[in-house]
């Protein structure tokens, strides 16, 4: 389904629409986002996410099942205007956002106002590796479809059930489904390695500077913390989340 005309101008209407997807507002309006590189496109292709079109730079070879998607060849200057990476691979895909569907939760990570794209992407990737099935994003958390987040997930965002929610309400919903909620906290908290994980569990981690908001800590069934043996004041949130998720991972 190759487009026979190569797009050479950044002023082309199609190119302008693609460039708009760099902004969250436009991603929300169009309900689409862009992924870069062969690996991420393959992960999207293998998932239940829908690829809308593939954009490839002149000279890049695209073969196999990907050629079933609408494809657009672009000149070097157009690819340079679209890409966000320092060493682009010359291929992008426009992916449609998926609608949330109800799915059973065994292990979930709840993220409260984490703002660094690398931290969010790393936590999603680690959740995938630790066998978690769900990631819930609260208000104030960096956009899942931010380019840096997508690249940091290394494709794991296509493997998990990830959705945004009002966390206070969602915690109540989870508790009604007999899912125990643990919150990271410093006060009135047990060390993570001294508690036993239940069959169904969700863990809340919070903002890089201020942690989990007190109201959510109050809602949790249990508060947990990680011991600090050296002189560091705290752990990076993605490192802390990784420690906790692997502690409760289902083998």
CSV table of C-alpha atoms in Angstrom, one decimal:
chain,number,residue,atom,x,y,z
A,1,UNK,CA,0.0,0.0,0.0
A,2,UNK,CA,2.9,2.4,-0.8
A,3,UNK,CA,2.2,6.0,-1.7
A,4,UNK,CA,3.5,6.6,-5.2
A,5,UNK,CA,4.4,10.2,-4.5
A,6,UNK,CA,7.4,11.0,-2.2
A,7,UNK,CA,6.7,13.8,0.2
A,8,UNK,CA,9.4,16.4,0.0
A,9,UNK,CA,8.0,19.5,1.8
A,10,UNK,CA,7.4,20.1,5.5
A,11,UNK,CA,4.6,22.3,4.4
A,12,UNK,CA,2.6,19.4,3.0
A,13,UNK,CA,-0.7,19.0,4.8
A,14,UNK,CA,0.0,15.4,5.7
A,15,UNK,CA,3.4,16.3,7.1
A,16,UNK,CA,2.0,19.1,9.1
A,17,UNK,CA,-0.5,16.7,10.7
A,18,UNK,CA,2.2,14.3,11.6
A,19,UNK,CA,4.3,17.1,13.2
A,20,UNK,CA,1.3,18.2,15.3
A,21,UNK,CA,1.4,14.8,17.0
A,22,UNK,CA,4.5,16.0,18.8
A,23,UNK,CA,2.1,17.9,21.1
A,24,UNK,CA,-0.1,16.2,23.7
A,25,UNK,CA,-3.1,18.4,22.8
A,26,UNK,CA,-3.0,17.2,19.2
A,27,UNK,CA,-2.4,13.6,20.2
A,28,UNK,CA,-5.6,13.8,22.3
A,29,UNK,CA,-7.5,15.4,19.5
A,30,UNK,CA,-6.4,13.0,16.8
A,31,UNK,CA,-6.3,10.0,19.2
A,32,UNK,CA,-3.0,9.0,17.6
A,33,UNK,CA,0.7,9.1,18.4
A,34,UNK,CA,4.0,8.4,16.7
A,35,UNK,CA,6.6,5.7,17.4
A,36,UNK,CA,10.1,5.7,16.0
A,37,UNK,CA,12.4,2.9,14.9
A,38,UNK,CA,12.1,-0.8,13.8
A,39,UNK,CA,11.8,-2.3,17.2
A,40,UNK,CA,9.0,-0.2,18.5
A,41,UNK,CA,7.0,-0.5,15.3
A,42,UNK,CA,7.4,-4.3,15.4
A,43,UNK,CA,6.1,-4.3,19.0
A,44,UNK,CA,3.1,-2.2,18.0
A,45,UNK,CA,2.6,-4.5,15.0
A,46,UNK,CA,2.5,-7.6,17.1
A,47,UNK,CA,0.2,-6.1,19.7
A,48,UNK,CA,-3.6,-5.3,19.5
A,49,UNK,CA,-2.8,-1.6,18.9
A,50,UNK,CA,-3.7,-0.4,15.4
A,51,UNK,CA,-1.0,1.1,13.1
A,52,UNK,CA,-2.6,3.8,10.9
A,53,UNK,CA,0.4,4.4,8.6
A,54,UNK,CA,4.1,4.0,8.2
A,55,UNK,CA,6.5,6.8,7.2
A,56,UNK,CA,9.9,5.8,5.8
A,57,UNK,CA,12.8,7.8,4.6
A,58,UNK,CA,14.1,7.5,1.1
A,59,UNK,CA,16.6,4.6,0.9
A,60,UNK,CA,15.1,2.7,3.9
A,61,UNK,CA,14.0,-0.8,3.1
A,62,UNK,CA,10.6,-1.8,4.4
A,63,UNK,CA,9.5,-5.4,3.8
A,64,UNK,CA,7.3,-8.1,5.1
A,65,UNK,CA,3.9,-7.6,6.7
A,66,UNK,CA,4.5,-3.9,7.3
A,67,UNK,CA,3.8,-3.2,3.6
A,68,UNK,CA,0.2,-4.0,4.2
A,69,UNK,CA,-0.2,-0.7,6.1
A,70,UNK,CA,-0.5,2.6,4.2
A,71,UNK,CA,3.0,3.7,3.6
A,72,UNK,CA,4.5,7.1,2.8
A,73,UNK,CA,8.0,7.8,1.5
A,74,UNK,CA,9.5,11.1,2.7
A,75,UNK,CA,12.6,13.0,1.8
A,76,UNK,CA,15.5,13.4,4.3
A,77,UNK,CA,14.4,16.9,5.3
A,78,UNK,CA,10.9,15.7,6.1
A,79,UNK,CA,12.1,12.8,8.3
A,80,UNK,CA,14.4,15.3,10.1
A,81,UNK,CA,11.4,17.4,10.9
A,82,UNK,CA,9.4,14.5,12.2
A,83,UNK,CA,12.0,12.6,14.2
A,84,UNK,CA,12.8,13.1,17.9
A,85,UNK,CA,15.9,10.9,18.2
A,86,UNK,CA,19.6,11.9,17.8
A,87,UNK,CA,20.3,8.9,15.5
A,88,UNK,CA,17.0,8.2,13.7
A,89,UNK,CA,16.5,4.9,11.9
A,90,UNK,CA,14.5,6.6,9.2
A,91,UNK,CA,11.2,5.0,9.9
A,92,UNK,CA,8.1,6.0,11.9
A,93,UNK,CA,4.6,4.7,12.5
A,94,UNK,CA,1.4,6.5,13.4
A,95,UNK,CA,-0.5,4.4,15.9
A,96,UNK,CA,-4.1,4.8,17.0
A,97,UNK,CA,-4.7,5.0,20.7
A,98,UNK,CA,-6.7,2.0,22.1
A,99,UNK,CA,-9.9,2.4,24.1
A,100,UNK,CA,-9.8,1.1,27.6
A,101,UNK,CA,-11.4,-2.3,28.2
A,102,UNK,CA,-12.1,-3.9,31.5
A,103,UNK,CA,-9.4,-6.5,32.3
A,104,UNK,CA,-8.8,-8.5,35.5
A,105,UNK,CA,-6.0,-7.2,37.7
A,106,UNK,CA,-3.5,-9.4,39.6
A,107,UNK,CA,-0.6,-7.1,39.9
A,108,UNK,CA,-0.9,-3.3,39.2
A,109,UNK,CA,1.4,-0.3,39.5
A,110,UNK,CA,-0.4,3.0,40.4
A,111,UNK,CA,1.6,6.1,39.4
A,112,UNK,CA,0.8,9.4,41.2
A,113,UNK,CA,2.2,12.5,39.5
A,114,UNK,CA,5.5,11.1,38.2
A,115,UNK,CA,6.7,13.8,35.8
A,116,UNK,CA,10.0,12.6,34.3
A,117,UNK,CA,9.4,10.7,31.0
A,118,UNK,CA,12.4,8.4,31.6
A,119,UNK,CA,11.1,7.4,35.0
A,120,UNK,CA,7.6,6.6,33.7
A,121,UNK,CA,9.0,4.6,30.7
A,122,UNK,CA,11.4,2.7,32.9
A,123,UNK,CA,8.6,1.8,35.4
A,124,UNK,CA,6.4,0.5,32.6
A,125,UNK,CA,9.3,-1.6,31.2
A,126,UNK,CA,10.1,-3.0,34.6
A,127,UNK,CA,6.4,-3.7,35.3
A,128,UNK,CA,6.3,-5.7,32.1
A,129,UNK,CA,9.5,-7.6,33.1
A,130,UNK,CA,8.2,-8.3,36.6
A,131,UNK,CA,5.0,-9.8,35.3
A,132,UNK,CA,2.6,-7.0,36.2
A,133,UNK,CA,-0.5,-6.8,34.1
A,134,UNK,CA,-1.7,-3.2,34.7
A,135,UNK,CA,-0.3,0.3,35.1
A,136,UNK,CA,-2.7,3.1,36.2
A,137,UNK,CA,-1.7,6.8,35.6
A,138,UNK,CA,-3.0,9.5,37.8
A,139,UNK,CA,-3.6,13.1,37.0
A,140,UNK,CA,-0.3,15.1,36.9
A,141,UNK,CA,1.7,12.2,35.5
A,142,UNK,CA,3.6,12.8,32.3
A,143,UNK,CA,1.7,11.8,29.1
A,144,UNK,CA,2.1,8.1,28.2
A,145,UNK,CA,2.5,9.0,24.6
A,146,UNK,CA,5.3,11.5,25.1
A,147,UNK,CA,8.2,10.4,22.7
A,148,UNK,CA,10.7,9.9,25.6
A,149,UNK,CA,8.2,7.8,27.5
A,150,UNK,CA,7.5,5.6,24.5
A,151,UNK,CA,11.2,5.1,23.8
A,152,UNK,CA,12.0,4.3,27.5
A,153,UNK,CA,9.3,1.6,27.6
A,154,UNK,CA,11.2,-0.2,24.8
A,155,UNK,CA,7.9,-1.6,23.6
A,156,UNK,CA,6.5,-2.7,26.9
A,157,UNK,CA,3.7,-0.2,26.7
A,158,UNK,CA,2.2,-2.4,24.1
A,159,UNK,CA,2.2,-5.5,26.4
A,160,UNK,CA,0.4,-4.1,29.4
A,161,UNK,CA,-3.0,-2.7,30.2
A,162,UNK,CA,-2.3,1.0,30.8
A,163,UNK,CA,-4.9,3.7,31.5
A,164,UNK,CA,-5.5,7.0,33.1
A,165,UNK,CA,-7.8,7.4,36.1
A,166,UNK,CA,-8.8,9.6,39.0
A,167,UNK,CA,-6.8,7.7,41.5
A,168,UNK,CA,-8.9,8.1,44.6
A,169,UNK,CA,-11.9,6.7,42.8
A,170,UNK,CA,-9.9,4.0,41.1
A,171,UNK,CA,-8.4,2.8,44.4
A,172,UNK,CA,-11.9,2.3,45.7
A,173,UNK,CA,-12.9,0.4,42.6
A,174,UNK,CA,-9.9,-1.9,43.0
A,175,UNK,CA,-10.6,-2.5,46.7
A,176,UNK,CA,-14.1,-3.5,45.8
A,177,UNK,CA,-12.6,-6.1,43.6
A,178,UNK,CA,-10.6,-7.5,46.6
A,179,UNK,CA,-7.4,-6.0,45.3
A,180,UNK,CA,-5.1,-4.9,48.2
A,181,UNK,CA,-3.5,-1.5,47.9
A,182,UNK,CA,0.0,-0.8,49.2
A,183,UNK,CA,1.4,2.8,49.2
A,184,UNK,CA,5.0,3.8,49.5
A,185,UNK,CA,5.4,6.1,52.5
A,186,UNK,CA,7.8,6.9,55.3
A,187,UNK,CA,5.5,7.2,58.2
A,188,UNK,CA,3.6,4.3,59.7
A,189,UNK,CA,5.1,2.0,57.1
A,190,UNK,CA,6.5,-1.6,57.2
A,191,UNK,CA,9.6,-2.6,55.4
A,192,UNK,CA,8.7,-4.2,52.1
A,193,UNK,CA,10.6,-7.4,52.7
A,194,UNK,CA,8.7,-8.0,56.0
A,195,UNK,CA,5.2,-8.2,54.6
A,196,UNK,CA,3.6,-10.9,52.5
A,197,UNK,CA,2.0,-10.1,49.2
A,198,UNK,CA,-1.7,-11.0,48.7
A,199,UNK,CA,-3.0,-12.8,45.7
A,200,UNK,CA,-4.2,-9.5,44.1
A,201,UNK,CA,-2.1,-6.4,44.7
A,202,UNK,CA,-1.7,-2.8,43.5
A,203,UNK,CA,1.3,-0.6,44.6
A,204,UNK,CA,1.2,3.2,44.6
A,205,UNK,CA,4.4,5.2,43.9
A,206,UNK,CA,4.5,8.9,43.8
A,207,UNK,CA,6.0,12.1,42.6
A,208,UNK,CA,9.8,12.4,42.4
A,209,UNK,CA,10.0,15.2,44.9
A,210,UNK,CA,7.0,14.8,47.2
A,211,UNK,CA,6.0,11.1,47.0
A,212,UNK,CA,2.5,9.9,47.2
A,213,UNK,CA,-0.2,12.5,48.2
A,214,UNK,CA,-1.4,11.9,51.8
A,215,UNK,CA,-5.0,11.3,50.8
A,216,UNK,CA,-4.0,8.3,48.7
A,217,UNK,CA,-1.7,7.0,51.5
A,218,UNK,CA,-4.7,7.2,53.8
A,219,UNK,CA,-6.8,5.0,51.4
A,220,UNK,CA,-4.1,2.3,51.1
A,221,UNK,CA,-4.6,-1.0,53.0
A,222,UNK,CA,-0.9,-0.9,53.9
A,223,UNK,CA,2.1,1.4,53.8
A,224,UNK,CA,5.5,0.1,52.8
A,225,UNK,CA,9.0,1.5,52.7
A,226,UNK,CA,12.5,0.5,51.5
A,227,UNK,CA,15.4,0.7,54.0
A,228,UNK,CA,18.3,3.1,53.2
A,229,UNK,CA,21.6,1.6,54.4
A,230,UNK,CA,23.9,4.3,53.2
A,231,UNK,CA,23.7,8.1,53.3
A,232,UNK,CA,21.4,8.7,50.4
A,233,UNK,CA,18.2,10.5,51.4
A,234,UNK,CA,16.0,8.5,49.0
A,235,UNK,CA,15.8,6.3,46.0
A,236,UNK,CA,14.9,7.3,42.4
A,237,UNK,CA,11.2,6.5,42.0
A,238,UNK,CA,11.7,4.1,39.1
A,239,UNK,CA,14.4,2.2,41.1
A,240,UNK,CA,12.1,2.0,44.2
A,241,UNK,CA,9.2,0.8,42.0
A,242,UNK,CA,11.5,-1.9,40.5
A,243,UNK,CA,12.6,-3.2,43.9
A,244,UNK,CA,9.0,-3.4,45.1
A,245,UNK,CA,7.6,-5.0,41.9
A,246,UNK,CA,10.2,-7.7,41.9
A,247,UNK,CA,9.6,-8.4,45.5
A,248,UNK,CA,6.0,-9.3,44.8
A,249,UNK,CA,6.4,-10.7,41.4
A,250,UNK,CA,4.5,-13.9,40.6
A,251,UNK,CA,7.0,-16.5,39.6
